[in-house]
């Protein structure tokens, strides 16, 4: 796992956009894994800028979302498909028909989650997956206690995640859905490259566990230690509980 400690979220967004630009210059048909939440927003702003400047094109790409709420109205602004459309897809040159997500309102959810994994495989897999992390160590909606090799599945949101996400639902916990469909940890681990963003002190414990803790269902993101091409982009606050922080800084300086 490569750790990058950067001064602010703009620099994090720019560093991830650099990796994406490099990937798409080499392979314009690469597929991008997109996450919702606040962590990827600076990256999306940077990508939108670079597409407008002609530095990157997503015209031959497929976007794959990580997760979706179950039972949320199709036109709800917090439906993840709508969030991704607003925050990035509609502002870049990806074909809207190529923006895919697990279907949270399918009549047969069990069949729909299988079809989603098949679709990812059929389109050649995800080349670079952008990720955030929950304060309880979840990635996508893989909450603590789940399988470390799961595929896309229906899951129950923990109270902690619902509390964290209530800010997107007028601060009203009762409005936050209780279930979701999410790529499994096994599905996420199939992506060829992972770029995880975490900022702020609230993420410091989860980051320390993810990078330095024992691999455990208690902190789902720890599975990323087994990925051969995983990059973690954090600010000083999110890095504050890392035991080997000086070592990561040394490696980072040597890379530059
Ligand atoms: C969203 C997702 C979640 C978020 C996580 C962090 O698609 O997969 O795992 O990445 O909850 O959310 P933020 O970035 O809002 O702190």
XYZ file of N, CA and C and ligand atoms in Angstrom:
784
model
N 0.844 -1.192 0.000
C 0.000 0.000 0.000
C 0.885 1.251 0.000
N 0.667 2.160 -0.934
C 1.481 3.381 -0.950
C 0.701 4.509 -0.285
N 1.338 5.175 0.670
C 0.672 6.241 1.423
C 1.208 7.590 0.960
N 0.311 8.510 0.651
C 0.680 9.868 0.250
C 0.042 10.836 1.235
N 0.871 11.582 1.964
C 0.337 12.558 2.921
C 0.467 13.934 2.276
N -0.656 14.552 1.986
C -0.647 15.816 1.230
C -1.317 16.908 2.059
N -0.976 18.179 1.788
C -1.422 19.261 2.670
C -2.931 19.535 2.658
N -3.586 19.289 1.551
C -5.019 19.619 1.513
C -5.744 18.788 0.448
N -7.071 18.915 0.445
C -7.864 18.063 -0.454
C -7.679 18.422 -1.924
N -7.317 19.681 -2.200
C -7.075 20.059 -3.601
C -5.871 19.299 -4.150
N -4.804 19.236 -3.320
C -3.602 18.520 -3.786
C -3.875 17.023 -3.922
N -4.735 16.506 -3.047
C -5.107 15.090 -3.157
C -5.866 14.874 -4.477
N -6.829 15.751 -4.750
C -7.613 15.641 -5.984
C -6.717 15.696 -7.211
N -5.741 16.584 -7.152
C -4.846 16.761 -8.282
C -3.943 15.526 -8.464
N -3.476 14.961 -7.351
C -2.599 13.775 -7.437
C -3.358 12.579 -8.027
N -4.608 12.415 -7.634
C -5.382 11.287 -8.184
C -5.711 11.551 -9.655
N -6.046 12.805 -9.969
C -6.324 13.144 -11.374
C -5.083 12.890 -12.237
N -3.892 13.116 -11.680
C -2.656 12.816 -12.429
C -2.604 11.330 -12.796
N -2.947 10.483 -11.830
C -2.898 9.028 -12.093
C -3.925 8.662 -13.159
N -5.108 9.297 -13.063
C -6.177 8.983 -14.024
C -5.787 9.490 -15.421
N -5.180 10.673 -15.458
C -4.753 11.214 -16.765
C -3.727 10.276 -17.422
N -2.790 9.799 -16.609
C -1.757 8.886 -17.123
C -2.402 7.594 -17.648
N -3.340 7.068 -16.872
C -4.016 5.832 -17.268
C -4.755 6.007 -18.595
N -5.520 7.107 -18.711
C -6.328 7.295 -19.919
C -5.491 7.701 -21.126
N -4.318 8.299 -20.899
C -3.424 8.595 -22.037
C -2.932 7.278 -22.627
N -2.650 6.310 -21.746
C -2.148 5.015 -22.219
C -3.291 4.148 -22.767
N -4.479 4.284 -22.184
C -5.611 3.435 -22.567
C -6.924 4.225 -22.497
N -7.317 4.852 -23.620
C -8.552 5.668 -23.607
C -9.807 4.860 -23.315
N -9.708 3.529 -23.406
C -10.886 2.690 -23.126
C -10.906 2.171 -21.692
N -10.062 2.734 -20.840
C -10.027 2.288 -19.444
C -11.376 2.560 -18.775
N -11.689 1.770 -17.776
C -12.925 1.958 -17.012
C -12.609 2.535 -15.633
N -13.445 3.504 -15.231
C -13.209 4.209 -13.970
C -14.247 3.799 -12.935
N -13.798 3.468 -11.743
C -14.702 3.175 -10.627
C -14.917 4.452 -9.834
N -16.174 4.849 -9.672
C -16.469 6.123 -9.011
C -17.181 5.894 -7.678
N -16.827 6.720 -6.707
C -17.443 6.641 -5.382
C -18.270 7.896 -5.142
N -19.275 7.789 -4.305
C -20.009 8.983 -3.866
C -19.411 9.452 -2.547
N -20.075 10.401 -1.890
C -19.541 10.946 -0.642
C -18.707 12.178 -0.937
N -18.203 12.803 0.122
C -17.490 14.063 -0.078
C -16.027 13.883 -0.464
N -15.416 12.754 -0.085
C -13.972 12.589 -0.325
C -13.550 12.728 -1.786
N -14.286 12.159 -2.754
C -13.801 12.242 -4.143
C -14.101 13.571 -4.847
N -14.846 14.484 -4.195
C -15.303 15.678 -4.926
C -14.155 16.530 -5.498
N -13.071 16.775 -4.730
C -11.969 17.548 -5.331
C -11.354 16.839 -6.553
N -11.317 15.510 -6.512
C -10.814 14.758 -7.686
C -11.752 14.980 -8.868
N -13.057 14.917 -8.611
C -14.012 15.117 -9.707
C -13.879 16.521 -10.293
N -13.707 17.527 -9.411
C -13.562 18.908 -9.924
C -12.346 18.994 -10.847
N -11.268 18.351 -10.438
C -10.036 18.377 -11.229
C -10.229 17.624 -12.558
N -10.935 16.504 -12.517
C -11.167 15.743 -13.752
C -12.029 16.548 -14.721
N -13.045 17.227 -14.182
C -13.935 18.043 -15.029
C -13.107 19.112 -15.747
N -12.208 19.740 -14.981
C -11.335 20.779 -15.550
C -10.454 20.183 -16.660
N -9.866 19.038 -16.378
C -8.932 18.454 -17.360
C -9.659 17.959 -18.614
N -10.892 17.499 -18.472
C -11.663 17.103 -19.657
C -11.956 18.349 -20.491
N -12.342 19.447 -19.819
C -12.627 20.709 -20.545
C -11.377 21.211 -21.264
N -10.224 20.970 -20.667
C -8.959 21.411 -21.286
C -8.450 20.435 -22.349
N -9.163 19.341 -22.526
C -8.768 18.357 -23.548
C -7.637 17.435 -23.115
N -7.357 17.400 -21.804
C -6.241 16.551 -21.335
C -6.676 15.099 -21.098
N -7.940 14.914 -20.801
C -8.483 13.561 -20.577
C -9.806 13.468 -21.332
N -10.096 12.274 -21.863
C -11.431 12.024 -22.408
C -11.949 10.706 -21.848
N -13.240 10.731 -21.455
C -13.878 9.508 -20.973
C -14.864 8.971 -22.015
N -14.738 9.441 -23.275
C -15.756 9.113 -24.282
C -15.802 7.619 -24.602
N -14.697 6.900 -24.332
C -14.705 5.456 -24.624
C -14.743 4.630 -23.335
N -15.020 5.293 -22.237
C -14.919 4.642 -20.920
C -16.290 4.232 -20.378
N -16.261 3.285 -19.483
C -17.446 2.982 -18.670
C -17.140 3.400 -17.242
N -18.110 4.029 -16.593
C -17.984 4.353 -15.172
C -18.780 3.297 -14.384
N -18.180 2.793 -13.330
C -18.887 1.838 -12.463
C -18.977 2.404 -11.059
N -20.203 2.530 -10.584
C -20.409 3.016 -9.218
C -20.233 1.875 -8.218
N -19.955 2.264 -6.969
C -19.728 1.264 -5.921
C -21.016 0.754 -5.298
N -21.971 1.669 -5.110
C -23.089 1.295 -4.247
C -24.302 2.178 -4.505
N -25.402 1.789 -3.890
C -26.664 2.527 -4.065
C -27.567 2.230 -2.881
N -28.392 3.180 -2.520
C -29.397 2.915 -1.487
C -30.500 2.039 -2.067
N -31.094 1.223 -1.222
C -32.268 0.440 -1.616
C -33.524 1.242 -1.293
N -34.424 1.287 -2.263
C -35.740 1.864 -2.014
C -35.777 3.390 -2.041
N -34.753 4.024 -2.587
C -34.768 5.490 -2.660
C -35.433 5.896 -3.976
N -36.222 6.981 -3.949
C -36.940 7.405 -5.151
C -35.958 7.686 -6.292
N -36.361 7.297 -7.518
C -35.482 7.445 -8.694
C -35.007 8.882 -8.865
N -35.871 9.849 -8.494
C -35.500 11.253 -8.727
C -34.951 11.927 -7.461
N -34.690 11.132 -6.409
C -34.148 11.719 -5.174
C -32.723 12.213 -5.432
N -32.416 13.466 -5.044
C -31.065 13.972 -5.330
C -29.961 13.158 -4.671
N -30.277 12.427 -3.591
C -29.246 11.619 -2.917
C -29.164 10.191 -3.436
N -30.021 9.839 -4.407
C -29.836 8.534 -5.059
C -28.452 8.580 -5.690
N -27.612 7.575 -5.429
C -26.210 7.678 -5.825
C -26.031 7.849 -7.331
N -26.919 7.234 -8.118
C -26.815 7.417 -9.568
C -26.987 8.896 -9.922
N -27.912 9.563 -9.227
C -28.123 10.998 -9.492
C -26.945 11.818 -8.979
N -26.381 11.424 -7.845
C -25.234 12.157 -7.285
C -24.054 12.086 -8.263
N -23.780 10.885 -8.769
C -22.647 10.716 -9.693
C -22.905 11.478 -11.000
N -24.155 11.470 -11.450
C -24.497 12.228 -12.660
C -24.221 13.710 -12.431
N -24.670 14.224 -11.279
C -24.508 15.656 -10.999
C -23.057 16.020 -10.771
N -22.357 15.230 -9.946
C -21.007 15.625 -9.510
C -19.951 15.430 -10.578
N -20.144 14.433 -11.460
C -19.110 14.226 -12.471
C -19.646 13.840 -13.852
N -20.501 12.818 -13.932
C -20.809 12.254 -15.249
C -21.360 13.290 -16.233
N -22.273 14.150 -15.754
C -22.889 15.119 -16.666
C -21.924 16.240 -17.046
N -20.794 16.321 -16.343
C -19.854 17.419 -16.603
C -18.614 16.960 -17.367
N -18.577 15.674 -17.722
C -17.475 15.174 -18.543
C -18.080 14.491 -19.775
N -17.227 13.900 -20.611
C -17.732 13.393 -21.886
C -18.055 11.899 -21.878
N -18.290 11.325 -20.687
C -18.697 9.918 -20.656
C -20.116 9.805 -21.229
N -20.379 8.725 -21.972
C -21.724 8.475 -22.481
C -22.622 8.107 -21.286
N -23.753 8.836 -21.072
C -24.608 8.520 -19.909
C -25.016 7.045 -19.866
N -25.107 6.410 -21.045
C -25.476 4.982 -21.080
C -24.355 4.109 -20.531
N -23.161 4.682 -20.418
C -22.017 3.914 -19.905
C -21.744 4.180 -18.421
N -22.693 4.828 -17.761
C -22.548 5.053 -16.310
C -23.413 4.014 -15.607
N -22.749 3.089 -14.944
C -23.446 1.935 -14.371
C -23.374 1.941 -12.851
N -24.423 1.424 -12.232
C -24.401 1.272 -10.780
C -25.243 0.082 -10.387
N -25.019 -0.450 -9.201
C -25.912 -1.519 -8.738
C -27.323 -0.950 -8.578
N -28.315 -1.716 -8.953
C -29.701 -1.230 -9.012
C -30.416 -1.461 -7.676
N -30.696 -0.371 -6.973
C -31.305 -0.486 -5.644
C -32.809 -0.635 -5.660
N -33.411 -0.487 -6.846
C -34.874 -0.600 -6.912
C -35.310 -1.757 -7.801
N -34.404 -2.669 -8.101
C -34.760 -3.801 -8.972
C -35.780 -4.689 -8.260
N -36.767 -5.224 -9.011
C -37.755 -6.101 -8.380
C -37.091 -7.349 -7.800
N -36.026 -7.826 -8.465
C -35.305 -8.993 -7.961
C -33.870 -8.566 -7.646
N -33.658 -8.122 -6.414
C -32.340 -7.568 -6.047
C -31.240 -8.628 -6.124
N -31.598 -9.868 -5.755
C -30.597 -10.946 -5.759
C -30.068 -11.174 -7.177
N -30.959 -11.117 -8.160
C -30.530 -11.297 -9.555
C -29.761 -10.065 -10.019
N -30.233 -8.892 -9.613
C -29.617 -7.636 -10.084
C -28.164 -7.516 -9.618
N -27.861 -7.931 -8.396
C -26.484 -7.795 -7.901
C -25.536 -8.726 -8.664
N -26.044 -9.904 -9.021
C -25.219 -10.843 -9.818
C -24.963 -10.256 -11.200
N -26.015 -9.694 -11.788
C -25.887 -9.107 -13.128
C -24.872 -7.964 -13.119
N -24.820 -7.227 -12.014
C -23.871 -6.099 -11.942
C -22.429 -6.601 -11.986
N -22.130 -7.632 -11.215
C -20.773 -8.206 -11.252
C -20.446 -8.718 -12.656
N -21.451 -9.341 -13.308
C -21.225 -9.861 -14.669
C -20.947 -8.718 -15.637
N -21.693 -7.621 -15.477
C -21.504 -6.472 -16.371
C -20.080 -5.904 -16.245
N -19.617 -5.790 -15.011
C -18.253 -5.271 -14.798
C -17.251 -6.174 -15.525
N -17.430 -7.468 -15.357
C -16.520 -8.440 -16.008
C -16.594 -8.314 -17.523
N -17.841 -8.262 -18.028
C -18.086 -8.196 -19.477
C -17.422 -6.976 -20.115
N -17.403 -5.864 -19.395
C -16.834 -4.619 -19.954
C -15.324 -4.536 -19.709
N -14.747 -5.597 -19.176
C -13.282 -5.625 -19.039
C -12.750 -5.277 -17.665
N -13.649 -5.055 -16.706
C -13.210 -4.775 -15.331
C -12.935 -3.302 -15.096
N -12.716 -2.977 -13.846
C -12.433 -1.585 -13.455
C -10.915 -1.400 -13.434
N -10.444 -0.382 -14.149
C -8.991 -0.142 -14.202
C -8.513 0.651 -12.996
N -9.272 1.664 -12.611
C -8.886 2.454 -11.432
C -10.135 2.759 -10.629
N -10.126 2.379 -9.384
C -11.272 2.589 -8.496
C -10.959 3.694 -7.504
N -11.767 4.743 -7.509
C -11.668 5.798 -6.496
C -12.489 5.347 -5.283
N -11.931 5.519 -4.090
C -12.618 5.078 -2.874
C -12.562 6.146 -1.790
N -13.592 6.177 -0.952
C -13.530 6.885 0.323
C -13.552 5.817 1.412
N -13.473 6.238 2.651
C -13.549 5.279 3.764
C -14.452 5.852 4.851
N -15.274 5.022 5.444
C -16.125 5.470 6.544
C -15.324 5.544 7.833
N -15.849 6.274 8.803
C -15.134 6.380 10.078
C -15.072 5.022 10.792
N -15.950 4.075 10.398
C -15.893 2.724 10.973
C -15.092 1.770 10.094
N -14.406 2.315 9.098
C -13.537 1.492 8.254
C -14.233 0.848 7.067
N -15.492 1.230 6.786
C -16.147 0.618 5.627
C -15.592 1.198 4.331
N -15.590 0.373 3.287
C -15.386 0.893 1.932
C -16.577 0.427 1.101
N -16.976 1.268 0.152
C -18.312 1.159 -0.427
C -19.248 1.035 0.785
N -20.223 0.132 0.753
C -21.058 -0.018 1.946
C -20.761 -1.353 2.629
N -19.505 -1.789 2.559
C -19.119 -3.026 3.253
C -18.813 -2.682 4.698
N -19.796 -2.956 5.529
C -19.707 -2.584 6.932
C -18.910 -3.616 7.722
N -18.400 -3.241 8.906
C -17.650 -4.193 9.724
C -18.447 -5.477 9.963
N -17.698 -6.577 9.966
C -18.330 -7.866 10.260
C -18.720 -8.664 9.037
N -18.536 -8.082 7.849
C -18.921 -8.794 6.625
C -17.772 -9.618 6.064
N -18.069 -10.306 4.979
C -17.058 -11.150 4.326
C -16.001 -10.289 3.639
N -14.756 -10.732 3.725
C -13.665 -9.996 3.073
C -13.544 -10.353 1.593
N -14.333 -11.324 1.130
C -14.247 -11.725 -0.285
C -15.610 -11.614 -0.982
N -16.518 -10.824 -0.403
C -17.886 -10.765 -0.933
C -17.925 -10.175 -2.333
N -18.975 -10.554 -3.058
C -19.274 -9.942 -4.361
C -20.387 -8.907 -4.130
N -20.847 -8.260 -5.189
C -21.921 -7.273 -5.042
C -23.134 -7.934 -4.357
N -23.670 -7.240 -3.362
C -24.728 -7.853 -2.549
C -25.614 -6.786 -1.897
N -26.724 -7.249 -1.353
C -27.610 -6.372 -0.570
C -27.071 -6.355 0.856
N -27.063 -5.186 1.495
C -26.540 -5.126 2.862
C -27.381 -4.180 3.714
N -27.159 -4.270 5.019
C -27.854 -3.402 5.982
C -26.857 -2.322 6.399
N -27.279 -1.066 6.390
C -26.376 0.013 6.819
C -26.291 0.045 8.339
N -25.096 0.260 8.863
C -24.985 0.367 10.323
C -25.543 1.713 10.768
N -25.849 1.792 12.043
C -26.338 3.045 12.590
C -25.297 4.153 12.399
N -24.000 3.812 12.591
C -22.925 4.803 12.447
C -22.920 5.427 11.043
N -23.045 4.582 10.024
C -23.035 5.090 8.655
C -24.277 5.934 8.385
N -25.406 5.508 8.932
C -26.626 6.299 8.725
C -26.489 7.660 9.408
N -25.875 7.664 10.600
C -25.639 8.942 11.303
C -24.691 9.809 10.458
N -23.585 9.191 9.953
C -22.626 9.928 9.115
C -23.315 10.536 7.889
N -24.261 9.790 7.294
C -24.879 10.224 6.034
C -26.133 11.074 6.226
N -26.565 11.220 7.482
C -27.782 12.004 7.736
C -27.619 13.442 7.242
N -26.343 13.900 7.150
C -26.125 15.273 6.679
C -26.621 15.479 5.238
N -26.732 14.383 4.493
C -27.252 14.480 3.116
C -28.775 14.371 3.082
N -29.400 14.135 4.238
C -30.864 13.963 4.315
C -31.424 14.944 5.344
N -31.071 16.211 5.206
C -31.536 17.294 6.094
C -31.204 17.016 7.554
N -30.158 16.240 7.816
C -29.785 15.926 9.197
C -30.794 15.018 9.899
N -31.723 14.434 9.142
C -32.794 13.631 9.743
C -32.504 12.136 9.551
N -32.101 11.482 10.633
C -31.721 10.064 10.579
C -32.837 9.189 10.014
N -34.089 9.555 10.315
C -35.221 8.748 9.852
C -35.356 8.740 8.334
N -34.773 9.756 7.686
C -34.895 9.816 6.223
C -33.805 8.989 5.525
N -32.785 8.548 6.286
C -31.676 7.795 5.674
C -32.110 6.345 5.480
N -32.002 5.815 4.241
C -32.408 4.419 4.034
C -31.666 3.457 4.958
N -32.247 2.290 5.162
C -31.650 1.301 6.078
C -30.858 0.226 5.322
N -31.133 0.069 4.004
C -30.473 -0.983 3.226
C -29.776 -0.390 2.002
N -28.856 -1.158 1.471
C -28.116 -0.702 0.288
C -27.759 -1.909 -0.583
N -27.357 -1.625 -1.805
C -26.673 -2.645 -2.619
C -25.259 -2.128 -2.813
N -24.288 -3.009 -2.670
C -22.909 -2.546 -2.722
C -21.998 -3.562 -3.406
N -21.021 -3.047 -4.135
C -19.955 -3.943 -4.583
C -19.371 -4.595 -3.336
N -19.037 -5.858 -3.420
C -18.397 -6.533 -2.298
C -16.912 -6.212 -2.260
N -16.285 -6.588 -1.154
C -14.840 -6.346 -1.044
C -14.084 -7.130 -2.120
N -14.583 -8.326 -2.450
C -13.944 -9.115 -3.512
C -14.062 -8.415 -4.857
N -15.216 -7.808 -5.114
C -15.423 -7.082 -6.377
C -14.461 -5.892 -6.446
N -14.382 -5.154 -5.350
C -13.503 -3.970 -5.315
C -12.043 -4.384 -5.506
N -11.664 -5.477 -4.877
C -10.271 -5.940 -4.969
C -9.901 -6.383 -6.385
N -10.899 -6.664 -7.235
C -10.615 -7.028 -8.630
C -10.168 -5.825 -9.460
N -10.441 -4.608 -9.001
C -10.010 -3.425 -9.765
C -8.485 -3.433 -9.849
N -7.969 -2.965 -10.975
C -6.510 -3.082 -11.182
C -5.720 -2.091 -10.335
N -6.369 -0.984 -9.979
C -5.699 -0.002 -9.125
C -6.739 0.600 -8.180
N -6.364 0.813 -6.938
C -7.258 1.450 -5.961
C -6.645 2.771 -5.508
N -7.449 3.824 -5.499
C -7.002 5.122 -4.979
C -7.989 5.563 -3.915
N -7.596 5.490 -2.667
C -8.496 5.840 -1.562
C -8.154 7.213 -1.000
N -9.177 8.018 -0.760
C -9.017 9.361 -0.201
C -9.610 9.411 1.201
N -8.876 10.003 2.144
C -9.447 10.249 3.473
C -8.878 11.553 4.010
N -9.754 12.396 4.515
C -9.295 13.652 5.109
C -10.001 13.868 6.448
N -9.325 14.592 7.331
C -9.933 14.973 8.607
C -9.658 13.966 9.710
N -9.690 14.490 10.939
C -9.370 13.686 12.118
C -10.343 12.526 12.333
N -11.580 12.740 11.892
C -12.601 11.706 12.062
C -12.257 10.408 11.346
N -11.347 10.485 10.388
C -10.972 9.283 9.626
C -9.648 8.689 10.121
N -8.996 9.346 11.114
C -7.631 8.958 11.492
C -7.547 7.514 12.002
N -8.505 7.096 12.830
C -8.455 5.729 13.367
C -8.664 4.705 12.244
N -9.629 4.979 11.381
C -9.903 4.055 10.271
C -8.688 3.956 9.347
N -8.021 5.078 9.109
C -6.832 5.082 8.246
C -5.710 4.272 8.893
N -5.492 4.471 10.198
C -4.427 3.740 10.896
C -4.694 2.233 10.833
N -5.953 1.851 11.042
C -6.292 0.420 10.965
C -6.094 -0.107 9.550
N -6.552 0.660 8.567
C -6.468 0.218 7.163
C -5.021 -0.014 6.737
N -4.132 0.899 7.135
C -2.748 0.825 6.659
C -1.908 -0.095 7.536
N -2.152 -0.064 8.850
C -1.224 -0.735 9.774
C -1.856 -1.812 10.649
N -3.179 -1.917 10.634
C -3.846 -2.888 11.507
C -3.804 -4.290 10.923
N -4.194 -5.250 11.733
C -4.316 -6.619 11.232
C -5.518 -6.707 10.301
N -5.423 -7.544 9.285
C -6.538 -7.693 8.338
C -7.688 -8.370 9.070
N -8.826 -7.692 9.070
C -9.927 -8.169 9.895
C -11.261 -7.631 9.392
N -12.291 -8.463 9.555
C -13.638 -8.026 9.184
C -14.090 -6.833 10.023
N -13.409 -6.616 11.151
C -13.772 -5.500 12.027
C -13.479 -4.156 11.352
N -12.452 -4.130 10.504
C -12.092 -2.922 9.747
C -11.996 -3.339 8.273
N -13.126 -3.317 7.548
C -13.157 -3.903 6.194
C -12.063 -3.383 5.250
N -11.689 -2.100 5.387
C -10.691 -1.544 4.453
C -9.317 -2.178 4.614
N -9.094 -2.931 5.710
C -7.788 -3.582 5.879
C -7.502 -4.586 4.766
N -8.541 -5.052 4.084
C -8.329 -6.007 2.985
C -7.467 -5.372 1.888
N -7.476 -4.048 1.825
C -6.669 -3.365 0.794
C -5.171 -3.634 0.948
N -4.758 -4.073 2.141
C -3.333 -4.431 2.320
C -2.939 -5.575 1.386
N -3.941 -6.345 0.935
C -3.669 -7.493 0.048
C -3.689 -7.094 -1.429
N -3.956 -5.804 -1.715
C -4.022 -5.386 -3.120
C -2.630 -4.967 -3.592
N -2.196 -5.444 -4.761
C -0.832 -5.132 -5.207
C -0.650 -3.707 -5.720
N -1.741 -2.968 -5.911
C -1.619 -1.637 -6.515
C -2.599 -0.665 -5.839
N -2.426 -0.502 -4.524
C -3.346 0.344 -3.751
C -2.625 1.602 -3.274
N -3.297 2.741 -3.426
C -2.712 4.032 -3.061
C -3.665 4.738 -2.103
N -3.102 5.289 -1.041
C -3.912 5.943 -0.027
C -3.503 7.412 0.046
N -4.435 8.311 -0.217
C -4.157 9.751 -0.239
C -4.840 10.394 0.959
N -4.041 10.951 1.866
C -4.608 11.480 3.105
C -4.012 12.840 3.452
N -4.755 13.599 4.269
C -4.184 14.854 4.760
C -3.538 14.598 6.132
N -2.949 15.624 6.708
C -2.218 15.473 7.976
C -3.136 14.955 9.084
N -4.367 15.477 9.127
C -5.288 15.078 10.198
C -5.633 13.599 10.093
N -5.902 13.138 8.885
C -6.252 11.718 8.701
C -5.040 10.824 8.929
N -3.841 11.395 8.791
C -2.604 10.611 8.980
C -2.159 10.567 10.436
N -2.861 11.328 11.307
C -2.313 11.604 12.639
C -2.173 10.385 13.559
N -2.827 9.278 13.231
C -2.697 8.102 14.111
C -1.813 7.007 13.515
N -1.137 7.313 12.429
C -0.249 6.314 11.807
C 1.040 6.192 12.613
N 1.394 4.992 12.978
C 2.606 4.789 13.786
C 3.869 5.019 12.961
N 3.827 4.624 11.686
C 5.042 4.699 10.860
C 5.035 5.953 9.977
N 4.430 7.013 10.486
C 4.235 8.199 9.643
C 5.560 8.752 9.091
N 6.621 8.721 9.900
C 7.904 9.260 9.427
C 8.436 8.441 8.247
N 8.233 7.148 8.343
C 8.678 6.255 7.264
C 7.907 6.560 5.964
N 6.588 6.757 6.081
C 5.800 7.061 4.873
C 6.259 8.385 4.255
N 6.587 9.334 5.113
C 7.068 10.632 4.598
C 8.392 10.462 3.849
N 9.262 9.626 4.424
C 10.566 9.378 3.775
C 10.365 8.766 2.388
N 9.498 7.756 2.326
C 9.263 7.089 1.033
C 8.668 8.081 0.047
N 7.730 8.899 0.548
C 7.067 9.883 -0.324
C 8.093 10.870 -0.886
N 9.005 11.319 -0.032
C 10.039 12.264 -0.474
C 10.949 11.605 -1.505
N 11.227 10.318 -1.304
C 12.123 9.607 -2.229
C 11.450 9.406 -3.588
N 10.107 9.311 -3.588
C 9.358 9.104 -4.834
C 9.374 10.364 -5.703
N 9.349 11.532 -5.031
C 9.155 12.813 -5.750
C 10.352 13.138 -6.656
C -19.837 5.926 -1.187
C -19.067 4.994 -0.439
C -18.712 5.198 1.002
C -17.969 6.497 1.246
C -17.621 6.633 2.717
C -16.910 7.936 3.002
O -20.011 5.451 -2.528
O -18.707 4.032 -1.000
O -17.915 4.126 1.421
O -16.809 6.514 0.466
O -18.781 6.556 3.489
O -17.776 8.984 2.745
P -17.256 10.501 2.716
O -16.307 10.608 1.576
O -18.489 11.335 2.501
O -16.594 10.743 4.026
